[in-house]
Coordinates of C-alpha atoms in Angstrom, one line a residue:
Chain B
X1 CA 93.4 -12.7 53.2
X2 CA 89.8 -13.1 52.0
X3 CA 88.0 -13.0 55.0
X4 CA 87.6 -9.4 57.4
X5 CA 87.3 -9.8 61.7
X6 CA 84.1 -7.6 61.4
X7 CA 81.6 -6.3 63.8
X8 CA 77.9 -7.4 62.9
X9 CA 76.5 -4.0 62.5
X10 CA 79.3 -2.8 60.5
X11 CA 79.4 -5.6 58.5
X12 CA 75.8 -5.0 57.3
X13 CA 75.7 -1.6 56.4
X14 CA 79.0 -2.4 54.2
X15 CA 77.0 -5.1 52.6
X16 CA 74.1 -2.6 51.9
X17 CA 76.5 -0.7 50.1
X18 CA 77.8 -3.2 48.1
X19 CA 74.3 -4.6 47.6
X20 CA 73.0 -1.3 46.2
X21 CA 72.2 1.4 49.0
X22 CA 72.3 4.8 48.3
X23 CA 70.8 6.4 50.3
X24 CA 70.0 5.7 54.4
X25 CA 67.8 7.6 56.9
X26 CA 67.4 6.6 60.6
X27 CA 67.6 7.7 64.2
X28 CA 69.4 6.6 66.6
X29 CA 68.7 3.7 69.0
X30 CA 70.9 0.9 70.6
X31 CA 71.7 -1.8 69.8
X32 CA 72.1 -0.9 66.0
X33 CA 74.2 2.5 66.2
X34 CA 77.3 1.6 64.5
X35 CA 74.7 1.1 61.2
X36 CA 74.0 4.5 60.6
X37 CA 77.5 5.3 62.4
X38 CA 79.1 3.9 59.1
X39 CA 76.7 4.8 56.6
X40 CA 77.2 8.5 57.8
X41 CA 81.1 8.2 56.4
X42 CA 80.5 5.3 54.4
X43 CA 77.6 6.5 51.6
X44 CA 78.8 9.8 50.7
X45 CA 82.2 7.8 49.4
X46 CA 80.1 6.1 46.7
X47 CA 77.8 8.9 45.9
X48 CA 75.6 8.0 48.2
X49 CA 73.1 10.1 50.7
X50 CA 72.8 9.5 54.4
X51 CA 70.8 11.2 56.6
X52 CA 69.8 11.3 60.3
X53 CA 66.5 12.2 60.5
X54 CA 64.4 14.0 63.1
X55 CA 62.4 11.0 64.5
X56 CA 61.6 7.6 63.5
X57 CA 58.5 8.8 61.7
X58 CA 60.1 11.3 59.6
X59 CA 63.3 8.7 58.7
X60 CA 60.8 6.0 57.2
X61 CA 59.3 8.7 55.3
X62 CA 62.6 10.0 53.5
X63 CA 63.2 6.5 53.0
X64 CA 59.7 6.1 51.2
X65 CA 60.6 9.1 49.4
X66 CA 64.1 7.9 47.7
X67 CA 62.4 4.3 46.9
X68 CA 59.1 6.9 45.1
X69 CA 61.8 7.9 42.8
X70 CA 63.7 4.6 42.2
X71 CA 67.0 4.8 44.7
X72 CA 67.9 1.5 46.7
X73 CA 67.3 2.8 50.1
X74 CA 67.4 1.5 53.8
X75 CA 66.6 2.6 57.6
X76 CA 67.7 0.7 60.8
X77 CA 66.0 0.4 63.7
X78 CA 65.3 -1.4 67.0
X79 CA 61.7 -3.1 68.2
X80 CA 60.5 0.8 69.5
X81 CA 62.1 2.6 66.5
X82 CA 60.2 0.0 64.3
X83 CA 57.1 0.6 65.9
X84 CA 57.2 4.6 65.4
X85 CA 57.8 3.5 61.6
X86 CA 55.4 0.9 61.3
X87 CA 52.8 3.6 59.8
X88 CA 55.5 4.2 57.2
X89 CA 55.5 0.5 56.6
X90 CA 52.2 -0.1 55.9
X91 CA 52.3 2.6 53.1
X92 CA 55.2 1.4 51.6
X93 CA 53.0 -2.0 51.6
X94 CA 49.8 -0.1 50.0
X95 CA 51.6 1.9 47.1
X96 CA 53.8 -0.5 47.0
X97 CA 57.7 0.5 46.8
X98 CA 60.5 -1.4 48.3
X99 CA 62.8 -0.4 50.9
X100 CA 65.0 -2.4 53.1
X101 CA 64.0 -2.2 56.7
X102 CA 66.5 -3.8 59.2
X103 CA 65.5 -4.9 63.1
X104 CA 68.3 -5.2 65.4
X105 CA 66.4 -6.3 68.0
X106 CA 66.7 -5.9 72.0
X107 CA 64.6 -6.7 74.9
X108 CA 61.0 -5.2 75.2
X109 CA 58.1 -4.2 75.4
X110 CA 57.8 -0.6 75.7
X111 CA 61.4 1.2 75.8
X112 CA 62.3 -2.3 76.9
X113 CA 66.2 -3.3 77.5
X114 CA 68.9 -1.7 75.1
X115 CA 70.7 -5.5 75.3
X116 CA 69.8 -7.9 72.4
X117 CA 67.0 -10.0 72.9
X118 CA 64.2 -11.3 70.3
X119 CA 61.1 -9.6 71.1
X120 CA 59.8 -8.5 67.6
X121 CA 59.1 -11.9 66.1
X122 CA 54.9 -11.1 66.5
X123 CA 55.7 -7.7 65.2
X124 CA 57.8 -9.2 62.1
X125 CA 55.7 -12.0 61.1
X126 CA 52.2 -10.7 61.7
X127 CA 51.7 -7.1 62.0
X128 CA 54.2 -4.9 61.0
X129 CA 51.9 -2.4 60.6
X130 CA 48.2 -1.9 60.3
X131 CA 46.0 -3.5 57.4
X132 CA 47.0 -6.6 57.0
X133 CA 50.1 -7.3 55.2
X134 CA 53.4 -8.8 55.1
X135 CA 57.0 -8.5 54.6
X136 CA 59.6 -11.2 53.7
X137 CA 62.0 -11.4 57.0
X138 CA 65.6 -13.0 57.0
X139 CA 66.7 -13.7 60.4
X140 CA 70.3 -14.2 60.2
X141 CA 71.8 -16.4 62.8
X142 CA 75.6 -15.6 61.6
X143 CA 77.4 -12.4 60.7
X144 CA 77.8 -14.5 57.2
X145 CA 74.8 -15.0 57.1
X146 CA 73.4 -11.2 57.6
X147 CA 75.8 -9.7 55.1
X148 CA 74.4 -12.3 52.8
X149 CA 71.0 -11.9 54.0
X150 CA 71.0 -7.9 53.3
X151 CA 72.6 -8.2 50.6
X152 CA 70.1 -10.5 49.4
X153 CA 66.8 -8.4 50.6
X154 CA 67.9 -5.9 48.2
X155 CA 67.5 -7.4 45.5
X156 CA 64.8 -9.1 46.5
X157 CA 62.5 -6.1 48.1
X158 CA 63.3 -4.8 44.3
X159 CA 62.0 -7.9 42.7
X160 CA 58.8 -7.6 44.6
X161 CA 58.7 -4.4 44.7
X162 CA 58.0 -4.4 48.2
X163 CA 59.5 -3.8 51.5
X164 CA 61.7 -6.4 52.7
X165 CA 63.5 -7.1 56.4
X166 CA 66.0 -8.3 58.3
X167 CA 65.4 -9.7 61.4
X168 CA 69.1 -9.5 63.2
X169 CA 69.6 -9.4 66.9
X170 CA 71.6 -7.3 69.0
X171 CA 73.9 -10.2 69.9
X172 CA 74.4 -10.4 66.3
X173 CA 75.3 -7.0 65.7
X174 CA 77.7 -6.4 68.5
X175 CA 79.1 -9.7 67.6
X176 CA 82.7 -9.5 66.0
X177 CA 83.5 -12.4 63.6
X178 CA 85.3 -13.7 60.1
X179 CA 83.3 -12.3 57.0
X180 CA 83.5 -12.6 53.5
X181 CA 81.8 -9.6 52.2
X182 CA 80.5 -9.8 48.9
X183 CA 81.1 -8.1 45.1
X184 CA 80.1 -4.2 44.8
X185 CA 76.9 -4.3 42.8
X186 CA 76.6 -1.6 40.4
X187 CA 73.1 -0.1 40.7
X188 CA 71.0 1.8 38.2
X189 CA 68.2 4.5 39.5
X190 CA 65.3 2.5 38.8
X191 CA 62.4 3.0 36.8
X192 CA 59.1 2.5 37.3
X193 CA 56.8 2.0 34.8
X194 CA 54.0 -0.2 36.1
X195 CA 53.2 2.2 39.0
X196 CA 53.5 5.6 37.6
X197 CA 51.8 7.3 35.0
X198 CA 51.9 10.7 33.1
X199 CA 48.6 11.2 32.9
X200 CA 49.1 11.6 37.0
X201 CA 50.6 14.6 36.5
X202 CA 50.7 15.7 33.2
X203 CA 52.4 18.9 33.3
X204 CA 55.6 17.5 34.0
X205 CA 56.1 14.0 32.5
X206 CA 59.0 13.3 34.4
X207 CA 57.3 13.7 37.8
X208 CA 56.0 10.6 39.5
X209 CA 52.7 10.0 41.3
X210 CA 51.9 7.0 43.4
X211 CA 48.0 6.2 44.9
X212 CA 48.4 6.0 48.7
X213 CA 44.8 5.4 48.8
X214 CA 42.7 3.9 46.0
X215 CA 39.5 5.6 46.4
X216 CA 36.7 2.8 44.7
X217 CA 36.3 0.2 46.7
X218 CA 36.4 -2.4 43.5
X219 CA 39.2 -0.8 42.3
X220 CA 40.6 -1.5 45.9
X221 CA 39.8 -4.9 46.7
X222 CA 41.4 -5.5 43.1
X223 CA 44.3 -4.1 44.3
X224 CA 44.0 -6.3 47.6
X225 CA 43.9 -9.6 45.4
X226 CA 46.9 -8.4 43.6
X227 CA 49.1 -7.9 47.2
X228 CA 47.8 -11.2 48.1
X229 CA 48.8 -13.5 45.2
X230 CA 51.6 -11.2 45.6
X231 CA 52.0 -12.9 49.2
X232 CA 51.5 -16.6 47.9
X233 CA 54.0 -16.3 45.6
X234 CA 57.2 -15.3 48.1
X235 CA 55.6 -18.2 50.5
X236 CA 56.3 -20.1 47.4
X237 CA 59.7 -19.3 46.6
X238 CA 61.2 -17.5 49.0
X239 CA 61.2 -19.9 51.9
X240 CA 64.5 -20.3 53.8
X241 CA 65.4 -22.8 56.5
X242 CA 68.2 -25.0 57.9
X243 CA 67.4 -28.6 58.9
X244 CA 70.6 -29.7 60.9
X245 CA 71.3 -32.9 62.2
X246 CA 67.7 -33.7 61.9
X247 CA 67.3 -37.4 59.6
X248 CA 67.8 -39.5 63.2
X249 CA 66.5 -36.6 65.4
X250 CA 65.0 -38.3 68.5
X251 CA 64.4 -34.7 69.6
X252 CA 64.1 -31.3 67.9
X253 CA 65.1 -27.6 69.0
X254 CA 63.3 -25.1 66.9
X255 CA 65.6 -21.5 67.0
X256 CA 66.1 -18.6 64.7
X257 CA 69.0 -16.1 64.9
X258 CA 71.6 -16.0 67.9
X259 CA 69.2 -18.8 69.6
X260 CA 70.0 -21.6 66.8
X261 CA 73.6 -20.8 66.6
X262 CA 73.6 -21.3 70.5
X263 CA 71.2 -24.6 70.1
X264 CA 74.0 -25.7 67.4
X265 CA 77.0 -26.0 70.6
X266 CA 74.1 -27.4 72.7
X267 CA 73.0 -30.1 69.9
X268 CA 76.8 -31.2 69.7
X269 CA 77.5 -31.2 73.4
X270 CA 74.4 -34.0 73.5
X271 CA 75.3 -35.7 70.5
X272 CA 79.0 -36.5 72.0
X273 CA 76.8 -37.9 74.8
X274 CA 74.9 -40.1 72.7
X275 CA 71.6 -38.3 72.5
X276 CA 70.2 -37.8 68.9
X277 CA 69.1 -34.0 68.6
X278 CA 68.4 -31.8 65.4
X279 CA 68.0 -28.4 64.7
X280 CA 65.2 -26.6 62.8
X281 CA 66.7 -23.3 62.2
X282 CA 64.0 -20.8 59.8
X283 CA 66.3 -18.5 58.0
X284 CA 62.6 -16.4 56.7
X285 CA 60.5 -16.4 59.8
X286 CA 58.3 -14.9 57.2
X287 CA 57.2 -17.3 55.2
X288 CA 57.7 -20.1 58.0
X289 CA 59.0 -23.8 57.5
X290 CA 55.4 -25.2 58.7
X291 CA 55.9 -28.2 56.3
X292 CA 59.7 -28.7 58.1
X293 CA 57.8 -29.5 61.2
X294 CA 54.8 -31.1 59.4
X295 CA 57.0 -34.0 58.3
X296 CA 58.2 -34.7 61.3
X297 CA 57.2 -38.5 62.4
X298 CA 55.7 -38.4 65.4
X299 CA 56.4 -42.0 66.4
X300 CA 60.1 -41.2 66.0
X301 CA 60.7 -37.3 66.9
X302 CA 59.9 -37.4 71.5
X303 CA 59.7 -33.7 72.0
X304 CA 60.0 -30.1 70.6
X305 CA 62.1 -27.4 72.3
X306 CA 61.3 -23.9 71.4
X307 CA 64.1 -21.7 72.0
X308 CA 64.1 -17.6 71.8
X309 CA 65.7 -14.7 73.6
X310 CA 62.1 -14.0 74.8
X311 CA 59.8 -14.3 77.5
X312 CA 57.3 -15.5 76.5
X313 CA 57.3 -17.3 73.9
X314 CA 56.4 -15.9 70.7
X315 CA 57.3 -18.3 67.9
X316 CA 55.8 -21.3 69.4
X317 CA 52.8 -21.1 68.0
X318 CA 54.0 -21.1 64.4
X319 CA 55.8 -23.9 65.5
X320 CA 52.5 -26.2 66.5
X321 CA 50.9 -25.2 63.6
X322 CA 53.3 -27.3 61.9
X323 CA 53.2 -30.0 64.3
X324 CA 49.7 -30.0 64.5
X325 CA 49.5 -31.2 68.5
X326 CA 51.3 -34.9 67.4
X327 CA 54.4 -34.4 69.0
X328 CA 54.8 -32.0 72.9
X329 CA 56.6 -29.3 72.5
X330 CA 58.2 -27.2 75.5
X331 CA 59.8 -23.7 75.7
X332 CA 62.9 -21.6 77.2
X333 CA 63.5 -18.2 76.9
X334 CA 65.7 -15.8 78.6
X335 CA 64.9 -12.1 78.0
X336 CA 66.4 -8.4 78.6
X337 CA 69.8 -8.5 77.3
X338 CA 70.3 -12.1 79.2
X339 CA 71.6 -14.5 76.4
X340 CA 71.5 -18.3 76.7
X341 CA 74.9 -20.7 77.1
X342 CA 75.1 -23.8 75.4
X343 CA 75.1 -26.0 78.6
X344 CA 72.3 -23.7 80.2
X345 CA 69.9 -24.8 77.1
X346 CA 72.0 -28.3 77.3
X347 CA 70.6 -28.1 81.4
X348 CA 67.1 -27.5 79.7
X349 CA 67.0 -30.5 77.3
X350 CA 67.7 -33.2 80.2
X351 CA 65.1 -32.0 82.6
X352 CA 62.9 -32.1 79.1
X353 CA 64.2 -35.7 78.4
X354 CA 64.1 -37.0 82.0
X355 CA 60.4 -36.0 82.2
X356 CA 60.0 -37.6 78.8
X357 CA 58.4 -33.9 78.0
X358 CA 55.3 -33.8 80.5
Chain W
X1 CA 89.4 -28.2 68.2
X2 CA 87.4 -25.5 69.9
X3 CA 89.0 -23.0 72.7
X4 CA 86.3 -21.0 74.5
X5 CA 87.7 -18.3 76.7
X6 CA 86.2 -15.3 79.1
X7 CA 88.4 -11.9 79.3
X8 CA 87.9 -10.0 82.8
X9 CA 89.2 -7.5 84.0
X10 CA 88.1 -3.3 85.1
X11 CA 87.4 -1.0 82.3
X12 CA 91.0 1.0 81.2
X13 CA 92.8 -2.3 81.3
X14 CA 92.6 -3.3 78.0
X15 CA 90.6 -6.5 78.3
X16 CA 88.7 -6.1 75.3
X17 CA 91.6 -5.3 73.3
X18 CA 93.4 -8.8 74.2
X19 CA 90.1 -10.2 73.2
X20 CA 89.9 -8.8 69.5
X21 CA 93.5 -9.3 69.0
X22 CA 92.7 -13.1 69.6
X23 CA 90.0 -12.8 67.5
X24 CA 91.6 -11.4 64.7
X25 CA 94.3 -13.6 64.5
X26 CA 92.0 -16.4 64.2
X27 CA 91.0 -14.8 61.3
X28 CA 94.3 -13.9 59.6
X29 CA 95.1 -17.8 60.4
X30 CA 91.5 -18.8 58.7
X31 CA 90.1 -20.3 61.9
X32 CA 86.5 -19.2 63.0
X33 CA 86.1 -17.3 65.5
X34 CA 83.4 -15.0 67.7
X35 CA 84.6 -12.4 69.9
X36 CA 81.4 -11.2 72.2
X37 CA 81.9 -8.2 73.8
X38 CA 79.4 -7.5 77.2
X39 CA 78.2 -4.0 77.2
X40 CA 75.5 -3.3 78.7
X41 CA 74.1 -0.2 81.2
X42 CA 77.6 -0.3 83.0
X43 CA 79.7 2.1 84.9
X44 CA 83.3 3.7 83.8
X45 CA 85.9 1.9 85.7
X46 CA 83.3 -1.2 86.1
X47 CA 83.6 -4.7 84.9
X48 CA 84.5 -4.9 81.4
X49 CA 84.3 -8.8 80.5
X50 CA 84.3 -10.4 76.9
X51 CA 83.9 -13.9 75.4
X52 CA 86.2 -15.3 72.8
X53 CA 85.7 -18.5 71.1
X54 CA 88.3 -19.7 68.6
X55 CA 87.8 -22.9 66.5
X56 CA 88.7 -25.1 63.9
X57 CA 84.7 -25.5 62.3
X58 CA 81.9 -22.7 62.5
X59 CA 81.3 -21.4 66.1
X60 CA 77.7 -22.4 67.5
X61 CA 77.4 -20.6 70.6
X62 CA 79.2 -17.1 70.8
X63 CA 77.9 -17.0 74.4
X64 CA 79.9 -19.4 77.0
X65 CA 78.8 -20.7 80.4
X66 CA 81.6 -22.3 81.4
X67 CA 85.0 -21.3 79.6
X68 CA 88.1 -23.9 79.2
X69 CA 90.3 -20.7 79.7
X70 CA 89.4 -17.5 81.8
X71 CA 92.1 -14.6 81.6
X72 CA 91.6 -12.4 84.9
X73 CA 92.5 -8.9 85.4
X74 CA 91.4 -8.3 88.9
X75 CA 90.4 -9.2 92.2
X76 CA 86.3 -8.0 91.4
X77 CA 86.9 -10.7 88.2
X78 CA 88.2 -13.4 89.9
X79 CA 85.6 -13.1 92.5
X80 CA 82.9 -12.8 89.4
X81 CA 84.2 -15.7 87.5
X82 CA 86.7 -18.0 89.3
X83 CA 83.6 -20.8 89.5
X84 CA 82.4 -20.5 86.2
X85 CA 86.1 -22.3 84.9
X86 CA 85.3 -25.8 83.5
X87 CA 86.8 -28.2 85.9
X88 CA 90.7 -28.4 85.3
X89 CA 90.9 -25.4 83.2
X90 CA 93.2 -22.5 82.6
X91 CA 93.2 -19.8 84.6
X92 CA 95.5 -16.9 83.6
X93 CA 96.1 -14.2 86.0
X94 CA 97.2 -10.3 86.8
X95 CA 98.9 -11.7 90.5
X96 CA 99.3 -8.0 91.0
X97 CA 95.5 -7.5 91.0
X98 CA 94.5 -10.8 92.2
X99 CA 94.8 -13.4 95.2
X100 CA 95.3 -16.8 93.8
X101 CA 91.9 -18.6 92.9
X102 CA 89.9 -20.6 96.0
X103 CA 89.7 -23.7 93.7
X104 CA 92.9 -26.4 93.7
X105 CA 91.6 -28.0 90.3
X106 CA 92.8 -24.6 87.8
X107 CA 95.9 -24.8 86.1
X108 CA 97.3 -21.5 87.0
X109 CA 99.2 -19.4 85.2
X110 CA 100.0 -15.8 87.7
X111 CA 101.5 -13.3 86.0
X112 CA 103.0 -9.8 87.7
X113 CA 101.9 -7.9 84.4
X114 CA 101.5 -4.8 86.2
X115 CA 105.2 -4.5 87.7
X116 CA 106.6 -5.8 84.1
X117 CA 104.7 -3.1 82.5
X118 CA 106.1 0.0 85.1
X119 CA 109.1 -1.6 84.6
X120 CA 109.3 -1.4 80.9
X121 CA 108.3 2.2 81.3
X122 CA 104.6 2.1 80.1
X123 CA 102.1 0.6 82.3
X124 CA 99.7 0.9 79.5
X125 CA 101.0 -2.8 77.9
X126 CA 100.4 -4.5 80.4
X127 CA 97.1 -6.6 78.9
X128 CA 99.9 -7.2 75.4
X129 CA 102.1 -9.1 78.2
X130 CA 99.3 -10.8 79.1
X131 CA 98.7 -12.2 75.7
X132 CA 102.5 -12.7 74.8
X133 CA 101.7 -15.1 77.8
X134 CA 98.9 -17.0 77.1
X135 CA 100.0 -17.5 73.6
X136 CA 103.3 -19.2 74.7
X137 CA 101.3 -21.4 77.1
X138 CA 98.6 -22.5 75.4
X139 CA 100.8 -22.6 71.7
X140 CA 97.2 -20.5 69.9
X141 CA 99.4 -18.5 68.5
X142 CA 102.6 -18.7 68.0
X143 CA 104.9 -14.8 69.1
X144 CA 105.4 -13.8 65.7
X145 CA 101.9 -14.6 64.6
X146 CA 100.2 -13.0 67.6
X147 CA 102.7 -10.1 66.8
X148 CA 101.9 -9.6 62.9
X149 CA 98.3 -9.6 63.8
X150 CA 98.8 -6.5 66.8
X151 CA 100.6 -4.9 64.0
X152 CA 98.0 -4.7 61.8
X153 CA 95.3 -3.9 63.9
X154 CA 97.0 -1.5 66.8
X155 CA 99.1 0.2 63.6
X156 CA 100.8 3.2 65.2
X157 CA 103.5 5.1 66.1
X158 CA 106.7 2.6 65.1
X159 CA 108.2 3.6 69.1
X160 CA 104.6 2.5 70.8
X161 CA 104.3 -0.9 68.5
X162 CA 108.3 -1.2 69.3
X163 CA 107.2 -1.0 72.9
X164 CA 104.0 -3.5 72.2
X165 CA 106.2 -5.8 70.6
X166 CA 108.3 -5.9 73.5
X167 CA 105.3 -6.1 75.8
X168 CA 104.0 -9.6 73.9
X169 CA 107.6 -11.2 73.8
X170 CA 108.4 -10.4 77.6
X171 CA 105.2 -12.1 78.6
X172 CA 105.7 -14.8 76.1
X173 CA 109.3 -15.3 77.9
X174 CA 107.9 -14.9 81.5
X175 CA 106.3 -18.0 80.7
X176 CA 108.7 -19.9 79.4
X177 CA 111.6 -18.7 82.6
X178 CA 108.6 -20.8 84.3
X179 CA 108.7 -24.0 82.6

């Protein structure tokens, strides 16, 4: 027997362990609980540290701490959680250090709902935190798909050198389903040489310093070029996204996450009824498939749905940047913990269709 | 082939239970499956209420608005979640707990898994001879499958998962008395 019947949220935090994690701090917030819940009992086991800080605030900062001194290291939050961290963030972005930040996402704003929902996709994809600057974001839309997913962004958060997330939500992580969970990596401390130097602190060689602010304002805007071609290059080759039944799409649903898996029963309910629909499904929401929608053929695709667990809509104007205002797009959204069936979204597409999507 | 199913009943019943047990054995049987459970800022004793979707290719939608099969526990379910059944469906019941449905279009399937339980000495297993049931009827699972899989994931005391066994075969053989 290959495959586990596991809970989302568990599922994850055994994949961070296999992917590398040693050491977690978080506090508590629903819907991502059983994460640290795990970790607490699961890290120690492999020589691991895990602890349960005194705030948000302080959690990102432990976590910033292990990353100074090369430990793969991870916190967990939900949309207000991630907000009390973002200052955190944006210093992990300026010195820079990686870190795996994971989102289990619920209804908001403010204290919001403690139900999934997926509210955070401004706060993902544009301003994680003050300054101007961005993170590479998985949105998993299977519990497959986020083990693989996390246990991808550590690897790739260390390859940047940056901080990387994963955009679940909290249908995903209460979720139970089949799971392949993948090897146990073994992990050295790592070093860093390009971002340390003993001339820092030269009475102890083996201590570390790291800038947190670069004082001349050359040397700084140097250092700004650097992030940036930094940027280009994971919107070069990181980009993720599913295009499913899309080469005779008539129409399109764009979804990420629990939305596109939901769009996927919808798309098949209307394909059994003879009406060609496609899926574009962005696996990073940062970067974003513009050039999946930029290809579309406007004298063939009729109309764009834009579907999220959000109200309002938050994704949709990615989406028309990529469809450049050739072909109407629409949007549905439910919100506070309420999630979408496939034949309420199927409902949605017909009134769309019969109104040839005025 | 895709079975999507909606497990009601009041918290303490073991609703969710029957739910992960089904969803677990699709997994021990390498089918997909997605077993949604619907917490949210409830009450103890309240609804308790879960979606199960088992199927031959990846599940889409973990989230069902109208279920082929709805497994009722009692009277505030059926009232809940009688009209959400797709036309024709399934509809498996505690007729302990529950009236019969309003609608004439359910196949109905009313089973006294309260007074089996008492009178097998635990009222406890009363949701395991609800499954033992719907797994005979609908031919899921078969007994000894659904049975390994309880084994494994209940693992306990040998008397209780003697008595468990028990539980899933009686309901499986209520069923079958029927036919």
């Amino acid at each position: 027997m290959s495959k586990l019947f596991l809970k989302g949220n568990e599922a994850v935090a055994e994949a961070a362990v296999r992917g590398g994690c040693r050491f977690f701090a978080g506090y508590p917030i629903t819907p991502q609980n059983e994460i640290p819940e795990y970790l607490s009992k699961r890290l120690p086991e492999v020589g691991g540290a895990f602890v349960q800080g005194e705030s948000e605030l302080a959690s990102i900062n432990m976590v910033i701490g292990a990353s100074y001194i090369g430990t793969r290291a991870m916190t967990s939050s939900s949309g207000p959680g991630l907000s009390l961290m973002s200052e955190g963030l944006s210093t992990m972005a300026a010195t820079p250090f990686p870190a795996v930040i994971l989102n289990v996402m619920r209804g908001g704003p403010g204290t919001g709902a403690i139900q999934g929902a997926q509210m955070d996709y401004l706060q993902a994809t544009k301003a994680p935190g003050h300054g101007g600057f961005r993170l590479l974001a998985y949105a998993p839309s299977t519990i497959q798909e986020a083990v693989d997913l996390v246990y991808l962004a550590f690897d790739k958060a260390w390859e940047y050198k940056a901080p990387t997330l994963v955009l679940m939500d909290g249908c995903i992580g209460s979720l139970m389903e089949p799971v392949e969970l993948p090897p146990m990596k073994e992990v050295q401390r790592e070093e860093y040489p390009l971002y340390t130097s003993p001339h820092l602190n030269p009475g102890n060689p083996k201590r570390r310093c790291s800038a947190t602010m670069i004082t001349n304002e050359r040397d700084h805007e140097d250092w700004n070029r650097v992030q940036a071609a930094r940027y280009a290059t994971i919107e070069k080759n990181e980009l993720r996204v599913e295009e499913y039944m899309m080469d005779d799409a008539e129409y399109v649903i764009v979804a990420y996450g629990t939305s596109a898996r939901v769009a996927k029963s919808t798309i098949r309910q209307l394909r059994d009824k003879g009406i060609k629909v496609g899926l574009i499904r962005p696996i990073t929401v940062w970067p974003f498939p513009y050039e999946s929608l930029r290809k579309l053929d406007e004298t063939k695709v009729k109309g764009i749905l834009c579907l999220e667990l959000s109200i309002p809509a938050l994704m949709v104007e990615d989406v028309d940047r990529g469809v450049q205002g050739r072909i109407p797009i629409a949007t549905y959204g439910r919100a506070a913990g309420i999630v979408f069936s496939s034949e309420e979204v199927e409902e949605q597409m017909m009134l769309h269709i019969e109104q040839d999507w005025k | 082939m895709e079975r999507r199913m909606k497990l009601a009943g009041f918290g303490g019943q073991g609703v969710m239970l029957v739910g992960k047990i089904l969803g677990y054995a699709a997994s021990d049987h390498n089918k997909y499956a997605t077993f949604l459970p619907s917490y949210g800022t409830q009450q103890r004793g309240g609804t308790a209420m879960c979606t199960v979707v088992v199927s031959d290719e990846e599940v889409g939608s973990p989230v069902v608005g109208h279920p082929d099969t709805m497994i009722i526990f009692n009277q505030a379910s059926m009232d809940a979640y009688e009209d959400q059944i797709q036309p024709g469906g399934w509809l498996f019941m505690n007729s302990n707990a529950s009236n019969p449905p309003k609608r004439t279009d359910l196949n109905v399937v009313a089973v006294p898994i309260d007074d089996m339980a008492r009178d097998m000495g635990n009222r406890k297993v009363s949701n395991l001879i609800m499954l033992g049931a719907f797994c005979k009827k609908t031919g899921l699972f078969t007994e000894e499958e659904i049975i390994h899989t309880m084994h494994h994931v209940l693992g306990g005391k040998e008397e209780m998962m003697e008595l468990n066994e028990k539980a899933i075969r009686a309901g499986a053989d209520f069923v079958a008395a029927q036919e």
